[in-house]
Short mmCIF file of C-alpha atoms in Angstrom, two decimals:
data_model
loop_
_atom_site.label_atom_id
_atom_site.label_comp_id
_atom_site.label_asym_id
_atom_site.label_seq_id
_atom_site.Cartn_x
_atom_site.Cartn_y
_atom_site.Cartn_z
CA UNK A 1433 69.65 191.23 -50.46
CA UNK A 1434 72.45 189.99 -48.23
CA UNK A 1435 73.66 186.48 -49.00
CA UNK A 1436 73.35 184.18 -46.00
CA UNK A 1437 76.15 181.66 -45.43
CA UNK A 1438 75.25 178.01 -45.94
CA UNK A 1439 75.09 175.68 -42.97
CA UNK A 1440 78.23 173.93 -44.18
CA UNK A 1441 80.10 177.18 -43.48
CA UNK A 1442 79.26 177.03 -39.79
CA UNK A 1443 82.26 176.87 -37.47
CA UNK A 1444 80.25 175.79 -34.42
CA UNK A 1445 76.72 175.33 -33.12
CA UNK A 1446 74.90 176.52 -30.02
CA UNK A 1447 74.95 173.74 -27.41
CA UNK A 1448 73.42 175.53 -24.40
CA UNK A 1449 71.68 178.80 -23.56
CA UNK A 1450 71.62 180.25 -20.05
CA UNK A 1451 69.58 183.08 -18.55
CA UNK A 1452 70.23 184.58 -15.11
CA UNK A 1453 67.08 186.52 -14.16
CA UNK A 1454 68.53 187.74 -10.84
CA UNK A 1455 72.10 188.95 -10.99
CA UNK A 1456 74.44 186.51 -9.17
CA UNK A 1457 71.70 183.93 -8.50
CA UNK A 1458 71.48 180.61 -10.32
CA UNK A 1459 70.89 180.48 -14.02
CA UNK A 1460 68.24 178.71 -16.06
CA UNK A 1461 69.16 176.46 -19.00
CA UNK A 1462 66.68 176.96 -21.84
CA UNK A 1463 66.24 175.63 -25.36
CA UNK A 1464 65.62 179.06 -26.86
CA UNK A 1465 65.81 182.68 -25.76
CA UNK A 1466 64.48 185.93 -27.16
CA UNK A 1467 67.21 188.35 -28.25
CA UNK A 1468 66.94 192.01 -27.24
CA UNK A 1469 69.52 194.81 -27.47
CA UNK A 1470 70.12 194.63 -23.69
CA UNK A 1471 70.51 190.82 -23.53
CA UNK A 1472 68.25 187.80 -23.61
CA UNK A 1473 64.76 188.52 -22.36
CA UNK A 1474 64.64 188.11 -18.56
CA UNK A 1475 68.44 188.07 -18.21
CA UNK A 1476 69.78 190.12 -15.27
CA UNK A 1477 66.51 192.01 -15.02
CA UNK A 1478 66.53 191.76 -11.19
CA UNK A 1479 69.11 192.73 -8.60
CA UNK A 1480 69.51 192.16 -4.85
CA UNK A 1481 70.66 195.32 -3.08
CA UNK A 1482 71.61 196.34 0.46
CA UNK A 1483 69.91 199.03 2.53
CA UNK A 1484 71.92 201.69 0.68
CA UNK A 1485 70.82 200.36 -2.72
CA UNK A 1486 74.23 198.92 -3.55
CA UNK A 1487 74.27 195.65 -5.51
CA UNK A 1488 74.92 192.38 -3.74
CA UNK A 1489 76.81 189.88 -5.89
CA UNK A 1490 78.54 186.57 -5.27
CA UNK A 1491 81.78 188.49 -4.81
CA UNK A 1492 80.55 189.56 -1.37
CA UNK A 1493 77.58 187.22 -0.84
CA UNK A 1494 78.48 183.80 -2.28
CA UNK A 1495 75.26 182.36 -0.79
CA UNK A 1496 73.46 183.94 -3.74
CA UNK A 1497 74.82 181.07 -5.85
CA UNK A 1498 72.40 178.74 -4.02
CA UNK A 1499 69.26 180.74 -4.87
CA UNK A 1500 67.34 178.82 -7.53
CA UNK A 1501 65.24 180.87 -9.92
CA UNK A 1502 62.29 179.55 -11.92
CA UNK A 1503 60.28 181.22 -14.66
CA UNK A 1504 57.14 179.84 -16.35
CA UNK A 1505 58.00 177.69 -19.37
CA UNK A 1506 55.85 179.94 -21.54
CA UNK A 1507 58.04 182.93 -20.62
CA UNK A 1508 60.39 181.83 -23.40
CA UNK A 1509 57.73 181.73 -26.11
CA UNK A 1510 57.69 184.58 -28.60
CA UNK A 1511 55.16 187.28 -27.79
CA UNK A 1512 54.28 185.94 -24.32
CA UNK A 1513 53.39 188.54 -21.72
CA UNK A 1514 52.85 187.86 -18.00
CA UNK A 1515 49.42 187.84 -16.34
CA UNK A 1516 48.47 188.32 -12.71
CA UNK A 1517 49.09 184.59 -12.17
CA UNK A 1518 52.64 184.65 -13.61
CA UNK A 1519 55.49 184.43 -11.11
CA UNK A 1520 59.22 184.31 -10.69
CA UNK A 1521 59.73 181.57 -8.07
CA UNK A 1522 62.78 181.59 -5.78
CA UNK A 1523 64.07 178.72 -3.65
CA UNK A 1524 67.07 178.52 -1.32
CA UNK A 1525 68.33 176.22 1.45
CA UNK A 1526 66.34 176.66 4.65
CA UNK A 1527 63.85 179.03 3.01
CA UNK A 1528 60.23 178.69 1.94
CA UNK A 1529 59.66 179.36 -1.75
CA UNK A 1530 59.07 183.00 -2.69
CA UNK A 1531 56.73 183.98 -5.51
CA UNK A 1532 57.42 187.33 -7.17
CA UNK A 1533 54.79 188.60 -9.59
CA UNK A 1534 56.09 189.12 -13.11
CA UNK A 1535 53.76 192.11 -13.46
CA UNK A 1536 56.04 195.10 -12.89
CA UNK A 1537 55.62 196.71 -9.44
CA UNK A 1538 54.76 200.38 -9.08
CA UNK A 1539 56.98 201.26 -6.13
CA UNK A 1540 60.30 202.86 -7.10
CA UNK A 1541 63.59 202.67 -5.20
CA UNK A 1542 66.00 205.52 -5.83
CA UNK A 1543 69.76 205.37 -5.42
CA UNK A 1544 70.23 201.83 -6.74
CA UNK A 1545 73.80 201.28 -7.89
CA UNK A 1546 75.79 198.57 -9.65
CA UNK A 1547 79.39 199.22 -10.64
CA UNK A 1548 79.61 202.71 -12.16
CA UNK A 1549 75.85 203.11 -12.72
CA UNK A 1550 73.25 204.50 -10.36
CA UNK A 1551 69.59 205.28 -10.87
CA UNK A 1552 66.12 204.20 -9.85
CA UNK A 1553 64.66 200.70 -10.01
CA UNK A 1554 61.30 199.06 -9.39
CA UNK A 1555 61.03 197.64 -5.85
CA UNK A 1556 59.55 194.14 -5.55
CA UNK A 1557 58.13 194.85 -2.12
CA UNK A 1558 58.19 193.78 1.51
CA UNK A 1559 57.88 190.00 1.07
CA UNK A 1560 60.88 189.83 -1.27
CA UNK A 1561 62.81 192.16 1.02
CA UNK A 1562 62.13 189.98 4.08
CA UNK A 1563 63.01 186.79 2.16
CA UNK A 1564 66.43 188.03 1.06
CA UNK A 1565 67.08 189.78 4.38
CA UNK A 1566 66.39 186.54 6.25
CA UNK A 1567 68.45 184.47 3.82
CA UNK A 1568 71.50 186.75 3.76
CA UNK A 1569 71.17 187.83 7.39
CA UNK A 1570 71.30 191.53 6.55
CA UNK A 1571 68.87 194.16 5.22
CA UNK A 1572 68.18 193.51 1.54
CA UNK A 1573 65.75 194.37 -1.21
CA UNK A 1574 64.93 192.87 -4.60
CA UNK A 1575 64.63 195.40 -7.41
CA UNK A 1576 63.83 195.22 -11.12
CA UNK A 1577 65.42 197.32 -13.83
CA UNK A 1578 63.15 200.20 -14.73
CA UNK A 1579 63.26 200.20 -18.51
CA UNK A 1580 60.71 203.03 -18.68
CA UNK A 1581 62.98 205.59 -17.04
CA UNK A 1582 66.55 204.25 -16.97
CA UNK A 1583 69.30 203.36 -19.41
CA UNK A 1584 72.70 201.88 -18.64
CA UNK A 1585 75.30 202.17 -21.42
CA UNK A 1586 78.14 199.71 -21.92
CA UNK A 1587 81.71 201.01 -22.14
CA UNK A 1588 81.48 203.46 -25.07
CA UNK A 1589 85.05 202.87 -26.21
CA UNK A 1590 84.19 199.23 -26.97
CA UNK A 1591 80.55 199.28 -28.09
CA UNK A 1592 79.16 202.82 -28.41
CA UNK A 1593 75.40 203.09 -28.28
CA UNK A 1594 74.77 199.67 -26.73
CA UNK A 1595 73.00 199.25 -23.40
CA UNK A 1596 72.47 196.68 -20.65
CA UNK A 1597 70.32 196.14 -17.58
CA UNK A 1598 72.06 194.61 -14.54
CA UNK A 1599 74.73 192.60 -16.40
CA UNK A 1600 78.29 193.32 -15.33
CA UNK A 1601 79.46 194.98 -18.54
CA UNK A 1602 77.87 193.63 -21.73
CA UNK A 1603 74.55 192.11 -22.88
CA UNK A 1604 75.87 188.67 -23.86
CA UNK A 1605 78.80 186.44 -23.00
CA UNK A 1606 79.79 183.54 -25.24
CA UNK A 1607 82.05 180.63 -24.34
CA UNK A 1608 83.04 177.52 -26.26
CA UNK A 1609 82.98 173.95 -25.00
CA UNK A 1610 86.42 173.56 -26.54
CA UNK A 1611 87.76 176.23 -24.17
CA UNK A 1612 86.07 174.54 -21.21
CA UNK A 1613 87.56 171.18 -22.18
CA UNK A 1614 91.03 172.68 -22.63
CA UNK A 1615 90.85 174.29 -19.19
CA UNK A 1616 89.55 171.15 -17.53
CA UNK A 1617 92.38 169.16 -19.09
CA UNK A 1618 94.89 171.16 -17.04
CA UNK A 1619 92.88 171.47 -13.82
CA UNK A 1620 93.37 168.83 -11.11
CA UNK A 1621 89.61 168.75 -10.62
CA UNK A 1622 87.35 169.56 -13.60
CA UNK A 1623 84.72 172.26 -13.10
CA UNK A 1624 81.32 172.80 -14.74
CA UNK A 1625 80.53 175.67 -17.06
CA UNK A 1626 78.28 177.32 -14.45
CA UNK A 1627 81.42 178.76 -12.82
CA UNK A 1628 81.70 181.17 -15.77
CA UNK A 1629 78.02 182.07 -16.17
CA UNK A 1630 77.91 182.35 -19.99
CA UNK A 1631 74.74 183.14 -21.90
CA UNK A 1632 75.72 181.15 -24.97
CA UNK A 1633 77.79 177.96 -25.01
CA UNK A 1634 78.91 176.73 -28.43
CA UNK A 1635 80.57 173.50 -29.50
CA UNK A 1636 82.52 172.28 -32.51
CA UNK A 1637 85.21 174.97 -32.68
CA UNK A 1638 88.82 174.92 -31.54
CA UNK A 1639 89.62 175.88 -27.93
CA UNK A 1640 89.73 179.64 -27.40
CA UNK A 1641 88.82 180.39 -31.00
CA UNK A 1642 86.11 182.72 -29.69
CA UNK A 1643 88.92 185.06 -28.58
CA UNK A 1644 89.32 186.06 -32.21
CA UNK A 1645 85.68 186.54 -33.25
CA UNK A 1646 84.71 190.15 -33.91
CA UNK A 1647 81.53 189.49 -35.90
CA UNK A 1648 79.48 186.32 -35.86
CA UNK A 1649 76.09 185.21 -37.04
CA UNK A 1650 74.02 182.79 -34.98
CA UNK A 1651 71.57 181.41 -37.53
CA UNK A 1652 70.27 184.72 -38.97
CA UNK A 1653 71.19 187.07 -36.10
CA UNK A 1654 74.38 189.12 -36.05
CA UNK A 1655 76.50 189.76 -32.96
CA UNK A 1656 79.76 191.64 -32.51
CA UNK A 1657 82.57 190.31 -30.34
CA UNK A 1658 83.60 193.53 -28.63
CA UNK A 1659 85.86 192.61 -25.70
CA UNK A 1660 87.49 189.56 -24.17
CA UNK A 1661 85.73 188.67 -20.92
CA UNK A 1662 87.98 189.40 -17.94
CA UNK A 1663 87.25 187.22 -14.94
CA UNK A 1664 86.68 188.18 -11.30
CA UNK A 1665 86.59 185.84 -8.28
CA UNK A 1666 83.17 184.33 -9.08
CA UNK A 1667 84.63 181.40 -11.10
CA UNK A 1668 86.36 180.29 -7.87
CA UNK A 1669 82.96 179.86 -6.14
CA UNK A 1670 81.46 176.37 -6.27
CA UNK A 1671 77.94 177.05 -7.51
CA UNK A 1672 76.56 174.00 -5.70
CA UNK A 1673 77.99 174.88 -2.26
CA UNK A 1674 78.75 178.62 -2.31
CA UNK A 1675 82.30 177.87 -1.13
CA UNK A 1676 85.27 179.55 -2.84
CA UNK A 1677 88.63 177.96 -3.62
CA UNK A 1678 91.79 178.89 -5.54
CA UNK A 1679 90.80 177.36 -8.86
CA UNK A 1680 90.27 177.90 -11.71
CA UNK A 1681 91.73 181.41 -11.40
CA UNK A 1682 95.12 180.17 -10.24
CA UNK A 1683 95.47 178.12 -13.43
CA UNK A 1684 93.93 180.85 -15.58
CA UNK A 1685 96.66 183.23 -14.40
CA UNK A 1686 99.22 180.84 -15.88
CA UNK A 1687 97.55 180.25 -19.24
CA UNK A 1688 95.04 183.07 -19.83
CA UNK A 1689 96.58 186.22 -18.35
CA UNK A 1690 97.14 189.34 -20.42
CA UNK A 1691 100.89 188.78 -20.15
CA UNK A 1692 100.40 185.41 -21.89
CA UNK A 1693 97.67 186.36 -24.37
CA UNK A 1694 98.52 190.00 -25.03
CA UNK A 1695 102.25 190.48 -24.48
CA UNK A 1696 102.51 193.56 -26.70
CA UNK A 1697 99.52 195.35 -25.12
CA UNK A 1698 99.22 197.38 -21.94
CA UNK A 1699 99.20 194.96 -19.00
CA UNK A 1700 96.12 195.12 -16.75
CA UNK A 1701 96.81 192.13 -14.51
CA UNK A 1702 93.66 190.36 -15.73
CA UNK A 1703 92.73 186.88 -16.92
CA UNK A 1704 90.35 186.26 -19.81
CA UNK A 1705 87.88 183.49 -20.58
CA UNK A 1706 85.05 184.00 -23.08
CA UNK A 1707 83.97 186.77 -25.42
CA UNK A 1708 81.56 189.63 -24.68
CA UNK A 1709 78.99 190.23 -27.40
CA UNK A 1710 76.50 192.88 -28.42
CA UNK A 1711 73.53 192.30 -30.71
CA UNK A 1712 74.04 194.10 -33.98
CA UNK A 1713 70.68 193.63 -35.66
CA UNK A 1714 68.50 191.16 -37.44
CA UNK A 1715 67.87 189.91 -40.94
CA UNK A 1716 64.39 188.68 -40.00
CA UNK A 1717 62.46 191.81 -39.12
CA UNK A 1718 60.77 192.28 -35.77
CA UNK A 1719 59.81 188.64 -35.21
CA UNK A 1720 61.90 185.50 -34.92
CA UNK A 1721 64.72 187.11 -32.95
CA UNK A 1722 65.57 183.95 -31.06
CA UNK A 1723 68.74 182.02 -30.40
CA UNK A 1724 68.03 178.29 -30.20
CA UNK A 1725 70.06 175.29 -29.10
CA UNK A 1726 71.41 173.73 -32.29
CA UNK A 1727 71.66 177.01 -34.20
CA UNK A 1728 74.71 177.22 -36.50
CA UNK A 1729 77.40 179.78 -35.70
CA UNK A 1730 79.21 181.54 -38.55
CA UNK A 1731 82.29 183.68 -38.12
CA UNK A 1732 82.06 186.70 -40.42
CA UNK A 1733 85.07 188.67 -39.14
CA UNK A 1734 87.94 187.87 -36.82
CA UNK A 1735 91.38 189.03 -35.76
CA UNK A 1736 94.46 186.87 -36.18
CA UNK A 1737 95.47 186.59 -32.51
CA UNK A 1738 94.28 187.39 -29.00
CA UNK A 1739 96.98 190.04 -28.92
CA UNK A 1740 94.91 191.99 -31.48
CA UNK A 1741 91.56 191.45 -29.73
CA UNK A 1742 89.94 194.17 -27.69
CA UNK A 1743 90.26 193.57 -23.96
#
């Protein structure tokens, strides 16, 4: 039987957990979340698309940052399944609230695409389509990942065999409070963690130590750190106003670029902040696969520098 590390061996603890049910809309802070191979339950399960089925994200529609998403509290309890009275509730400035049934719809939309992937998805219907079309001012639909018929693999050179739903690249993204504090110390105006949209925020470790983690255990669950998280323009978008600025990316280019972190590696012109994770399995059987706020974090394997980390 595998020996579990003692709590005194923990290098950090989970301080916050975030789930983003609709890609690029606001996240939900929760005290616990159910772990699945494709990400936390409910995370990036929905996507807003244009009339051609192409994903809308904050990169092109920053107003999505103002869409608040609510799930029933019981949605985060182990074993809970939605009933006909269970809804995803959406709110946005100038809009009436929209209730989307959590029971999967039957209508299928073909030709849905996000990044390199295309396939079919479940269409949430005319009311959701009108709501997003009115809010964005252009034809839109809300779709749900069709787990019955579709799979979307992550980059096989980094995590072969692992899959996601509508996340950008990987099922989980971890960030440390130490890294946030270090960044805010050099920014003229501090920013909140919602600019970076992590799933797991940890505290108690040194700034940027997550760069080095290749295998960690959160309580009894094992995750692999498979690739440093490269950042797009979304961190420049104020999540309270939907307005973009120059920071923090301008500062990140000075302190977190590949030329700074990975001088001996092939240069990609990217900046990095956070670590992408995949779920590697469980020591607790089929039940109890939860990450909870306060859980200890153990580092089982790491590299010696960011220059050695996958990116």
